[in-house]
mmCIF file of C-alpha atoms and ligand atoms in Angstrom:
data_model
loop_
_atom_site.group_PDB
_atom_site.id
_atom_site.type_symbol
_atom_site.label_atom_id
_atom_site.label_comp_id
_atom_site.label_asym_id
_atom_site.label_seq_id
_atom_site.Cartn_x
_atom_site.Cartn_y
_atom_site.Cartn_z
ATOM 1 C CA UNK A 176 43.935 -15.217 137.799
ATOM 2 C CA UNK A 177 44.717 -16.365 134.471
ATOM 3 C CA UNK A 178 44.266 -19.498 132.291
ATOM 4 C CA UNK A 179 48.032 -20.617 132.227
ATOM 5 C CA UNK A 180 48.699 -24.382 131.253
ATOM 6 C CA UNK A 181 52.411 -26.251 132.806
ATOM 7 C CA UNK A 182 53.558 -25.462 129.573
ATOM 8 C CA UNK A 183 53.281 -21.221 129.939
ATOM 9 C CA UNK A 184 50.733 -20.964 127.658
ATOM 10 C CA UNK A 185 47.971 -18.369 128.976
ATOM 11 C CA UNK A 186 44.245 -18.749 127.300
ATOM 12 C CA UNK A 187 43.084 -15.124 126.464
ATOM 13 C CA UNK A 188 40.431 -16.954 123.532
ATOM 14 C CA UNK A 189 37.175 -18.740 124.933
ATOM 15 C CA UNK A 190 34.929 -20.622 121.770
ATOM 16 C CA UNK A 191 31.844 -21.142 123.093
ATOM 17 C CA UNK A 192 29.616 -23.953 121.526
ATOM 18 C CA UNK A 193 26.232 -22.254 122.101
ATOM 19 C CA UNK A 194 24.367 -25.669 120.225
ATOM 20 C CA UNK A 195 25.582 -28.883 118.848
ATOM 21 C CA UNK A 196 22.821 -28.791 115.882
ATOM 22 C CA UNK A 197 23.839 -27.920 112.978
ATOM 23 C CA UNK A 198 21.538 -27.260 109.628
ATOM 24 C CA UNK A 199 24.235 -28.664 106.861
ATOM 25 C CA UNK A 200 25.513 -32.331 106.928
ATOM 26 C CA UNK A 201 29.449 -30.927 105.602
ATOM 27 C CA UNK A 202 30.800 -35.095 104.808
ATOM 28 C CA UNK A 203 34.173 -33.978 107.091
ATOM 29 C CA UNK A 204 31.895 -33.042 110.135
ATOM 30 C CA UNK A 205 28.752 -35.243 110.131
ATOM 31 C CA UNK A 206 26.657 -38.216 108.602
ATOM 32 C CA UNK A 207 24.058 -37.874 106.072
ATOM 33 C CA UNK A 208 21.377 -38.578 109.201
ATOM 34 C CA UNK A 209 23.000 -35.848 111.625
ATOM 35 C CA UNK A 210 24.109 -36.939 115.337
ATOM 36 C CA UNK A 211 22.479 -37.856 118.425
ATOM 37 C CA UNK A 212 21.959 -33.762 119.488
ATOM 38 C CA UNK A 213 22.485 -33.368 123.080
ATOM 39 C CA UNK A 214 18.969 -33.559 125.188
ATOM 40 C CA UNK A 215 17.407 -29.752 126.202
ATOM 41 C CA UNK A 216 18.311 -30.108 129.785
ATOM 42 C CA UNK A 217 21.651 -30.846 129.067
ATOM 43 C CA UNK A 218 22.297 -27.778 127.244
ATOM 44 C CA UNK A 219 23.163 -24.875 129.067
ATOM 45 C CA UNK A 220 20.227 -22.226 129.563
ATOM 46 C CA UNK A 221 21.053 -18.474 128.643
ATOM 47 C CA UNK A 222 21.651 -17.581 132.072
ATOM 48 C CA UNK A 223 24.224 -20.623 132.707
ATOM 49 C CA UNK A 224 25.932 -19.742 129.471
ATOM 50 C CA UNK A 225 25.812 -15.938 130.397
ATOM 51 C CA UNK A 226 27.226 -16.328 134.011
ATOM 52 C CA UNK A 227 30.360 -18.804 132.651
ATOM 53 C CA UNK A 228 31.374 -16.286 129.647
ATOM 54 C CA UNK A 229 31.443 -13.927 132.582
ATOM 55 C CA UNK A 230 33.346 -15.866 134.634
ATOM 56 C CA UNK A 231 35.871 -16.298 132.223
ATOM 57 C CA UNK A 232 35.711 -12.505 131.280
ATOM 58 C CA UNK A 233 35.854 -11.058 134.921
ATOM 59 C CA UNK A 234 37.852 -13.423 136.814
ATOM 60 C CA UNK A 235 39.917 -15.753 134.052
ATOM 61 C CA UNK A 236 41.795 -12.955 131.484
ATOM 62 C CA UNK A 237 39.400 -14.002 129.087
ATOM 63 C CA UNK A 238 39.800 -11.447 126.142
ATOM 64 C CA UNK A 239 37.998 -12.710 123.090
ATOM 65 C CA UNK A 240 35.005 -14.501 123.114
ATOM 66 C CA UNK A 241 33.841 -16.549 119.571
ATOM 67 C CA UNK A 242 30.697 -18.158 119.160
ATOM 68 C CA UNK A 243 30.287 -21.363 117.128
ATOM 69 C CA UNK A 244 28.559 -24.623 117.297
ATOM 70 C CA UNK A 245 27.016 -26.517 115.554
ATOM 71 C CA UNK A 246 25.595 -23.980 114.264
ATOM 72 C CA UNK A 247 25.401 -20.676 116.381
ATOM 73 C CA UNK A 248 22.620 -18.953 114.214
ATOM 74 C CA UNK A 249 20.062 -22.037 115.318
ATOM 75 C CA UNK A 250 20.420 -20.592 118.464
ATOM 76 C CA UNK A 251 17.358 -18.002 119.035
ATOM 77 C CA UNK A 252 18.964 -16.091 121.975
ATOM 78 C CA UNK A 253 22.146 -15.046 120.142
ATOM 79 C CA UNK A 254 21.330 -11.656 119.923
ATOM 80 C CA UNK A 255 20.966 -11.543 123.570
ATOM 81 C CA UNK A 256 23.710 -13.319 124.338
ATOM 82 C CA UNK A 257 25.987 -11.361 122.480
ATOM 83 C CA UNK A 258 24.531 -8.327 124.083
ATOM 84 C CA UNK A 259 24.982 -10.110 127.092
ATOM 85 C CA UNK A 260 28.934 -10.132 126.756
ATOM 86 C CA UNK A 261 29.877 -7.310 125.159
ATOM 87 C CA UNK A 262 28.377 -5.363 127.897
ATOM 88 C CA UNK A 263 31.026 -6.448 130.029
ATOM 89 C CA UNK A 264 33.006 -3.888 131.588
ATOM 90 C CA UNK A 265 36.125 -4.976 129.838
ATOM 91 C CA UNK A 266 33.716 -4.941 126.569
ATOM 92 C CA UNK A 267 35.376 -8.685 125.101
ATOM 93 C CA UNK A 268 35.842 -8.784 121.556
ATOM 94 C CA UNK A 269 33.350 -10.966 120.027
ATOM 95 C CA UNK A 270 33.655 -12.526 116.983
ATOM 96 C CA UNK A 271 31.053 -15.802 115.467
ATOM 97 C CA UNK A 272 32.043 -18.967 113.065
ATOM 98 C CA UNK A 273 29.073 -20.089 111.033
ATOM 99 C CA UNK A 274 27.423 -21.334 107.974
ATOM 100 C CA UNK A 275 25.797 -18.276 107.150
ATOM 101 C CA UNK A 276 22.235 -19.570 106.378
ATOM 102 C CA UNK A 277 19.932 -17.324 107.841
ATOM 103 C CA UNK A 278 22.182 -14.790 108.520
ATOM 104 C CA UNK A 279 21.128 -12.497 105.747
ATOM 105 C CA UNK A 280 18.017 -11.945 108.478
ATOM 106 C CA UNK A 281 20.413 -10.947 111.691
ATOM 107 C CA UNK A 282 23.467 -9.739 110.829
ATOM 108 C CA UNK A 283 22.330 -6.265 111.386
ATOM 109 C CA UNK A 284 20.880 -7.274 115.057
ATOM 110 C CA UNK A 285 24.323 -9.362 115.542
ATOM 111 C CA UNK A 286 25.862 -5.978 114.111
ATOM 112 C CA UNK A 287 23.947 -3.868 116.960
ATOM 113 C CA UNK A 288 24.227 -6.138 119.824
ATOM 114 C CA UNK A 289 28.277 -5.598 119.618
ATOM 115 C CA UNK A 290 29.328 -8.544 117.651
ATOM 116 C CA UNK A 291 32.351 -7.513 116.109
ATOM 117 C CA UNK A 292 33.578 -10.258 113.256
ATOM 118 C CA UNK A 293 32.435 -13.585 111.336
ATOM 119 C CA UNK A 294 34.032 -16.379 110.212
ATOM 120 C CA UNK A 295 31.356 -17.841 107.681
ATOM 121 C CA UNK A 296 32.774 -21.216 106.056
ATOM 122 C CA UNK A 297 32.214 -21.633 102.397
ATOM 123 C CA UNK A 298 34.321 -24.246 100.712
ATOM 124 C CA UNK A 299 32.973 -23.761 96.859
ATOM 125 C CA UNK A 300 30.619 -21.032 94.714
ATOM 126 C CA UNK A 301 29.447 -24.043 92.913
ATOM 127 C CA UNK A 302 25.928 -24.986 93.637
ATOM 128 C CA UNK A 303 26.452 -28.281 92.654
ATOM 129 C CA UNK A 304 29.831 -28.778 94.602
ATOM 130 C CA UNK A 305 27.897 -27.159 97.162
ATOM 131 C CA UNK A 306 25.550 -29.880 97.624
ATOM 132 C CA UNK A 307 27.888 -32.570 97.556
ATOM 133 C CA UNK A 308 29.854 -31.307 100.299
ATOM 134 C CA UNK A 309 27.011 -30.333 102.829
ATOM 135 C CA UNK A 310 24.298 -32.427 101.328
ATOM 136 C CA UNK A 311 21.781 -29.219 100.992
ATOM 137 C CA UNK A 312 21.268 -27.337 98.374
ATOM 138 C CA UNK A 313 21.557 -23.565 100.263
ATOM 139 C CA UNK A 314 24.537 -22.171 98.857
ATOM 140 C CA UNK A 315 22.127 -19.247 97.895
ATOM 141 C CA UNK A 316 21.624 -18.595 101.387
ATOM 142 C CA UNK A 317 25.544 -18.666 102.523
ATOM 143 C CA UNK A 318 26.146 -16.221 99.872
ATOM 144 C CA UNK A 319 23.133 -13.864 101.211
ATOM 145 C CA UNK A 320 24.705 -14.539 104.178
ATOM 146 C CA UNK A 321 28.476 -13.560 103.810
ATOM 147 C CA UNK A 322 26.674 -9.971 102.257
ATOM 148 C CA UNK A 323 24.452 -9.038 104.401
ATOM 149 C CA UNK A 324 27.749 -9.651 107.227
ATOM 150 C CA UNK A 325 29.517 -7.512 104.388
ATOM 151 C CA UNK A 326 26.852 -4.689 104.727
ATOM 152 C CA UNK A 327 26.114 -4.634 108.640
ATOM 153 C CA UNK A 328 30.093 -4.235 108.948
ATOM 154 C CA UNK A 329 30.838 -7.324 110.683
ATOM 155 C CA UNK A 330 34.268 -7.476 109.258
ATOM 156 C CA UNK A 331 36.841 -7.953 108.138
ATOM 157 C CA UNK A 332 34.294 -11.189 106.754
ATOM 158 C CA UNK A 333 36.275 -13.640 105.866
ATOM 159 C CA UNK A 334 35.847 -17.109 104.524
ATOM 160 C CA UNK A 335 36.638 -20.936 106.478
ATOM 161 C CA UNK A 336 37.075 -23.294 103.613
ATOM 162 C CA UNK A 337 38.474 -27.222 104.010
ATOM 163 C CA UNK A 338 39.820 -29.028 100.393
ATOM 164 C CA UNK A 339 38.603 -31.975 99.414
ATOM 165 C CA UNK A 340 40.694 -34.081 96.959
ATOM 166 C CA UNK A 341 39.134 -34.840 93.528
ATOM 167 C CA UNK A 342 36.277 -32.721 95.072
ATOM 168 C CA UNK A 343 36.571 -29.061 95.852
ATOM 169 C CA UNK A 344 40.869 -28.811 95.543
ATOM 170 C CA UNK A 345 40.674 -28.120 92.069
ATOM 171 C CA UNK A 346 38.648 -24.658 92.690
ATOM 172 C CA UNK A 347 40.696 -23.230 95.073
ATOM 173 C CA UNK A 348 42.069 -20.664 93.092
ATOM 174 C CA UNK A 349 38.699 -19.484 91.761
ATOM 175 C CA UNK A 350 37.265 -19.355 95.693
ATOM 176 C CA UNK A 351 40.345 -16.882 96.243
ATOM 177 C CA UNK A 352 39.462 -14.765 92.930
ATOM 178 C CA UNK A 353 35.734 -14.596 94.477
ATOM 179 C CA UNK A 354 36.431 -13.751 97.985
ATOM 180 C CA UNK A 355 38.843 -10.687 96.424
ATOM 181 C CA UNK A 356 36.493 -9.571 93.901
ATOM 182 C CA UNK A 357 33.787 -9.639 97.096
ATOM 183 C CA UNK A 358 36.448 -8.153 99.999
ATOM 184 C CA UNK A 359 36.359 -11.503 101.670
ATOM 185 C CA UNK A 360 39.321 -12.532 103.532
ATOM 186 C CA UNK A 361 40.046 -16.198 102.759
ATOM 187 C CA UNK A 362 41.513 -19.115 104.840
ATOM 188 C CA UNK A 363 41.722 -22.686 103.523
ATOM 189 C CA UNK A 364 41.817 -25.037 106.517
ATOM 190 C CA UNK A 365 43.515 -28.412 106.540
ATOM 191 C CA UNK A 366 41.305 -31.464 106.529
ATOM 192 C CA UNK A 367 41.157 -32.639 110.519
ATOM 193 C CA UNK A 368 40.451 -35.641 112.063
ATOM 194 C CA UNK A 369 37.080 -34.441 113.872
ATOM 195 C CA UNK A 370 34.279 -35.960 111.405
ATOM 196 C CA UNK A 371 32.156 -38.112 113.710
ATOM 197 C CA UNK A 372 32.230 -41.077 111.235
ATOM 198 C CA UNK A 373 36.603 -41.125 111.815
ATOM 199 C CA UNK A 374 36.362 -41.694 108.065
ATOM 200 C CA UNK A 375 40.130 -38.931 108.181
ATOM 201 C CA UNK A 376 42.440 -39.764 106.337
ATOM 202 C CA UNK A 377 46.481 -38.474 106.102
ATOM 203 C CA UNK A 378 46.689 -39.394 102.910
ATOM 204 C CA UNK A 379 43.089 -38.101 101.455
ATOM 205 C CA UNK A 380 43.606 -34.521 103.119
ATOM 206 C CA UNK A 381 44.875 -31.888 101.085
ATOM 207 C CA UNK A 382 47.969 -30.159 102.951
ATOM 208 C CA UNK A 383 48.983 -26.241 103.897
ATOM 209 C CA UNK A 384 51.344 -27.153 101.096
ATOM 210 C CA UNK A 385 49.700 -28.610 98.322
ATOM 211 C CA UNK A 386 47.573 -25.543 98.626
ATOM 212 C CA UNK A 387 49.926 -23.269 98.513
ATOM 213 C CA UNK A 388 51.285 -24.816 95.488
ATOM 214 C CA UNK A 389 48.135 -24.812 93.811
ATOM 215 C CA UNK A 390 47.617 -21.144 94.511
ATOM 216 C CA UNK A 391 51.005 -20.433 93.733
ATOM 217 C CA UNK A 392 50.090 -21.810 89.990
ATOM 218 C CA UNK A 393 47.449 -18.800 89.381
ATOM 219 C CA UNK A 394 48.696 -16.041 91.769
ATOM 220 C CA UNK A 395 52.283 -14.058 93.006
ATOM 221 C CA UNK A 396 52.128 -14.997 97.257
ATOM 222 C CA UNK A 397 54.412 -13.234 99.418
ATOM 223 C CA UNK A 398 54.668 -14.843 102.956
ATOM 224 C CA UNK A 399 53.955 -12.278 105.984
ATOM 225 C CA UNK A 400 55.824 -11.935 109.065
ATOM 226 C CA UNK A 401 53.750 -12.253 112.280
ATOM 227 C CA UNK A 402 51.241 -15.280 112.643
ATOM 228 C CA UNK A 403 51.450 -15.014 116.886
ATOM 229 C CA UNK A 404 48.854 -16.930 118.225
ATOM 230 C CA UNK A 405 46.448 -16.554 114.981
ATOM 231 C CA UNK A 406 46.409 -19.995 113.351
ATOM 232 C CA UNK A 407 46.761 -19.057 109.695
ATOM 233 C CA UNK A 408 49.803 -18.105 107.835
ATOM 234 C CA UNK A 409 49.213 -14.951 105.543
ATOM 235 C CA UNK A 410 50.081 -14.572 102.297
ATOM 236 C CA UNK A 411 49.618 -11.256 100.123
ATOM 237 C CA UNK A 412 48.249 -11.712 97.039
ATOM 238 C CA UNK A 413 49.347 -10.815 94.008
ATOM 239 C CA UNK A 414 51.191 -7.660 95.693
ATOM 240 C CA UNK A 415 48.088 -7.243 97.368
ATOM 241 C CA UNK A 416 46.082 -5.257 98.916
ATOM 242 C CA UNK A 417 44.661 -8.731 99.522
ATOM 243 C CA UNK A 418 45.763 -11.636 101.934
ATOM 244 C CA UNK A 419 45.046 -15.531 102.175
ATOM 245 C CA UNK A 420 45.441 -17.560 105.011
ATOM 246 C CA UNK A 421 46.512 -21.246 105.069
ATOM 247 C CA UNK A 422 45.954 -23.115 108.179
ATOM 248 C CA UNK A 423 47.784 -25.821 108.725
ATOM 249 C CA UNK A 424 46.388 -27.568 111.414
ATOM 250 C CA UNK A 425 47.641 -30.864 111.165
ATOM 251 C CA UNK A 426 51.239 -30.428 109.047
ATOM 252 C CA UNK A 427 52.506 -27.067 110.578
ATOM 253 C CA UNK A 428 50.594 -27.221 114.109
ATOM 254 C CA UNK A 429 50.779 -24.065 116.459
ATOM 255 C CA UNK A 430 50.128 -25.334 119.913
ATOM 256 C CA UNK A 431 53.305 -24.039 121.094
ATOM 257 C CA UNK A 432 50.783 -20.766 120.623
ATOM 258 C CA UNK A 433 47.337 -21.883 121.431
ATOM 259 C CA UNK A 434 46.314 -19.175 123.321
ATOM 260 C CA UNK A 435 42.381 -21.220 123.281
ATOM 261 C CA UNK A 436 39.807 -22.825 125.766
ATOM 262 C CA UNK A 437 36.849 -24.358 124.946
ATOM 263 C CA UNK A 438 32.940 -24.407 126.021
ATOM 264 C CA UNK A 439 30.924 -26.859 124.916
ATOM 265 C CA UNK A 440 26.748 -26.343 124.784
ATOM 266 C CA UNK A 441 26.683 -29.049 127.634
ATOM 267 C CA UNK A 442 29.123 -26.896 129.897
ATOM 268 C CA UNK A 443 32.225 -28.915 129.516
ATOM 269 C CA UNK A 444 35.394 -27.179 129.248
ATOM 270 C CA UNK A 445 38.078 -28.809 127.010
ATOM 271 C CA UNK A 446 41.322 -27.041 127.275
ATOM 272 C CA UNK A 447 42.405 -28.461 123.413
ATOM 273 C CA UNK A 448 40.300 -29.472 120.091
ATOM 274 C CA UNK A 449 41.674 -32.461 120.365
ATOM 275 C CA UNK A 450 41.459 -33.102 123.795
ATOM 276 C CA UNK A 451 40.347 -36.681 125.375
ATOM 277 C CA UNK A 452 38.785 -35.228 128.620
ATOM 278 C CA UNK A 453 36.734 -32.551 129.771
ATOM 279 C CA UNK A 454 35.916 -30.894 132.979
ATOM 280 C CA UNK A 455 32.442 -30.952 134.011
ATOM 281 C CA UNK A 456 31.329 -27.345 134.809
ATOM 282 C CA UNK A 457 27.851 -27.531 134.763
ATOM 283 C CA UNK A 458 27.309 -30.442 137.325
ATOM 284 C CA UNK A 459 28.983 -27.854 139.972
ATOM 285 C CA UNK A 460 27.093 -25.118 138.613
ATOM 286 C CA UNK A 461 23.293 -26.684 139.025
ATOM 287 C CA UNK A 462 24.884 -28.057 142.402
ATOM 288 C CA UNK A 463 25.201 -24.494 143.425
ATOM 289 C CA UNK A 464 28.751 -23.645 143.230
ATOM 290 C CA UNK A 465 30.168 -20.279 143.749
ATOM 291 C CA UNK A 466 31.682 -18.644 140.884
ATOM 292 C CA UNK A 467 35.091 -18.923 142.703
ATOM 293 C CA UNK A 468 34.944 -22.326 143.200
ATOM 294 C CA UNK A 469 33.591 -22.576 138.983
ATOM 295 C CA UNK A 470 36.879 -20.630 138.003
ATOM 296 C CA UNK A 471 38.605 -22.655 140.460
ATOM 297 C CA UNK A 472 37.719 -26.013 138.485
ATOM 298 C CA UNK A 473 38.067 -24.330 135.145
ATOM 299 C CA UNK A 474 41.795 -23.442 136.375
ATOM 300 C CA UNK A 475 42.469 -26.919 137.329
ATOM 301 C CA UNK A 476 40.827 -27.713 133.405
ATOM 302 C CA UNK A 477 43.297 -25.391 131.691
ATOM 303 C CA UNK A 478 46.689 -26.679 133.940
ATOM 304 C CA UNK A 479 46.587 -30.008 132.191
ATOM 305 C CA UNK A 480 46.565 -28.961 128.494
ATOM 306 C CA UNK A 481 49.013 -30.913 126.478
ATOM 307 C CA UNK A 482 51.920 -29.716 124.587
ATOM 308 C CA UNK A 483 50.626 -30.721 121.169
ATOM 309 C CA UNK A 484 47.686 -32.478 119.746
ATOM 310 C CA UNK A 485 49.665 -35.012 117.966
ATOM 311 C CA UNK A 486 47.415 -35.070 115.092
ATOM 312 C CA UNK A 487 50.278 -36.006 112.592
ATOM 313 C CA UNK A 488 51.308 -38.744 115.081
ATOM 314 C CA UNK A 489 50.797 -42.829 114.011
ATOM 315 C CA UNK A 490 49.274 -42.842 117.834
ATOM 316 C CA UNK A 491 46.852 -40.069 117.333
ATOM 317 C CA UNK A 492 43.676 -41.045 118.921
ATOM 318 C CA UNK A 493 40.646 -39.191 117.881
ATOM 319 C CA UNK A 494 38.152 -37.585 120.629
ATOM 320 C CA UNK A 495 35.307 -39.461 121.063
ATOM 321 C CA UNK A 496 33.299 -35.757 120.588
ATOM 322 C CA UNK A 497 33.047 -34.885 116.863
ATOM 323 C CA UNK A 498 34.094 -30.925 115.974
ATOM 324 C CA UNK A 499 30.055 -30.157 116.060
ATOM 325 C CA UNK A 500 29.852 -31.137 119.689
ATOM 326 C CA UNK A 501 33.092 -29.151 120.488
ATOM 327 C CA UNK A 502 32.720 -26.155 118.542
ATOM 328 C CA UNK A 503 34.906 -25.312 116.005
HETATM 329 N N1 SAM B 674 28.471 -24.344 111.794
HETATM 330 C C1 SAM B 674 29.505 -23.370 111.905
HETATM 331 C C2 SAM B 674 30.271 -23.273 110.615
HETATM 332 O O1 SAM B 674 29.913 -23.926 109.632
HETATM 333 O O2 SAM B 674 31.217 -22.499 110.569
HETATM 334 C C3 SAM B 674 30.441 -23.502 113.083
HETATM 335 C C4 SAM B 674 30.905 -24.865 113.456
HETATM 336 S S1 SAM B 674 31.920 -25.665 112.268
HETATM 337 C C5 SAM B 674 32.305 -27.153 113.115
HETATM 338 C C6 SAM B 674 33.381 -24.668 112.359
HETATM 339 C C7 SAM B 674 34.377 -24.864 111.261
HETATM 340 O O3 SAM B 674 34.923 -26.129 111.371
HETATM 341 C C8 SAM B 674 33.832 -24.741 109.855
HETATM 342 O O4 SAM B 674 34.626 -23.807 109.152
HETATM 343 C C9 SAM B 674 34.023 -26.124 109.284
HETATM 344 O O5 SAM B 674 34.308 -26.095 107.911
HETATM 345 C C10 SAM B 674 35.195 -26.607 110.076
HETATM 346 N N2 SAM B 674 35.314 -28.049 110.136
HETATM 347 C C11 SAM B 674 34.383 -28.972 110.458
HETATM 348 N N3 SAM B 674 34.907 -30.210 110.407
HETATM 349 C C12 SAM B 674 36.196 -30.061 110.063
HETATM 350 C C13 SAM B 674 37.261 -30.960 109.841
HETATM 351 N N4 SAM B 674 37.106 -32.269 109.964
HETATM 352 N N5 SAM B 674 38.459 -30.448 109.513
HETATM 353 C C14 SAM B 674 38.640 -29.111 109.370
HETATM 354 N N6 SAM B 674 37.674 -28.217 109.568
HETATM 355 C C15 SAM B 674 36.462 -28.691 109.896
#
């Protein structure tokens, strides 16, 4: 069976949220003082998480599997878990988004449990910006991070970063000079409306044009053919051999492609980012529930997806879950 919405759209992608913590305090995701985390018990265990990702795998067309959070590294078991899924028969592809701190110590296990890519977000090289932005001063460690990923070939690495005016916007063309000079693949990510403050703003965010335009200033970009269901428009750079990717979530949205589904660390499938309910999967699960009736529910989940997220909309409403309790 597979994961098809009313609207034809068939979810190949599961992000699993394997932890709502998260060891950076980025001002567009989280207050200075962090969140209310979600209790231990409501978390799922290993085994819960294991037997769901396998669910989706065996029975759901589930084809790529990406672990995020939070922050995915704060979760001891990744290793495992990784292991875990890539020992599948169909052998998933398995990729992680992550800060990067503390990677520099498991990238090679990630490497040799069969993770395949990262995504490591980095939205400056400036220590100072640095620590404005995610109120710790650790840049040293992201950067350790995004080398030793480099090194254990968990690539192609490439880099998540989100503008900020009158903060970050003005570097962007020196993070794409870094990221080339370091084989980084780079992706600048429109501003969304997921911070669990709702301190968004249309105006304040820095669009897939504006950055183009401020690229365009310091380098030749040649649009690329092909997006599919990958979010980010490529450019080459400069003739290349180099790309960047501009992802215009809210301005140029590509639902009409969203090939996603979401799992969040309390077992709660949300069938959009932006979505404003969930379907309980873990309730069934500690109930006892067969796995047929568990892809059964997470079928019913999926059928109800919306055409769009209406971000750009005057009637957006934001989720009541901030990104860090999704899983970006
Ligand atoms: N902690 C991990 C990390 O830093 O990559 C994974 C979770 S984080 C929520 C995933 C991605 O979402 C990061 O690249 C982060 O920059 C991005 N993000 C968080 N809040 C965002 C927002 N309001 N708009 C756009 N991207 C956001």
């Amino acid at each position: 069976m597979d994961l098809i919405d009313r609207h034809g759209r068939v979810a190949t992608d599961l992000r699993v949220s394997l932890t709502d913590r998260c060891n950076l305090r980025c001002q567009y995701c989280m207050p200075a003082e962090g969140l209310d985390w979600l209790p231990t018990d409501a978390t799922l265990t290993d085994d819960e998480l294991n037997r769901l990702i396998r669910i989706g795998v065996e029975m759901l067309g589930i084809r790529d599997v990406r672990f995020t959070g939070g922050e995915p590294l704060l979760r001891r078991s990744l290793p495992s878990i990784v292991a875990t899924t890539k020992a599948l028969p169909s052998r998933p592809r398995t990729a992680m988004t992550s800060n990067g701190l503390g990677l520099k110590h498991t990238a090679r296990a990630l490497a040799e449990a069969g993770l395949d890519r990262v995504n490591i977000s980095l939205d400056t090289t400036d220590p100072a910006t640095f620590e404005k932005i995610t109120r710790r001063n650790r840049l040293h460690d992201v950067l350790d991070g995004l080398e030793a990923a480099h090194e254990a070939g968990l690539r192609p690495v490439k880099v998540n970063a989100v503008l900020l005016r009158g903060i970050n916007d003005h570097e962007a063309p020196d993070l794409l000079r870094w990221c080339m000079e370091h084989g980084y693949e780079l992706r600048f990510i429109e501003q969304m409306p997921l911070d669990a403050q709702h301190g968004w703003n249309r105006e304040a965010m820095v669009t897939a044009d504006e950055t183009l335009d401020l690229l365009g200033r310091h380098f030749r970009l040649t649009g690329l053919d092909g997006r599919g269901s990958a979010p980010a428009e490529k450019f080459l750079v400069d003739d290349g051999p180099h790309t960047v990717g501009i992802i215009g979530s809210v301005t140029k949205p590509f639902c009409g492609d969203c090939n996603r589904v979401r799992l969040t660390a309390d077992g709660q499938i949300m069938n959009c980012l932006f979505a404003r309910e969930e379907s309980d999967l873990r309730a069934p699960m500690r109930a006892g529930a067969s796995d047929a009736e568990i892809a059964d529910r997470w079928i019913a989940a999926m059928a109800t997806k919306l055409p769009g997220h209406g971000i750009d909309d005057p009637t957006f409403l934001q989720s009541d879950r901030p990104m860090s309790a999704i899983g970006g």
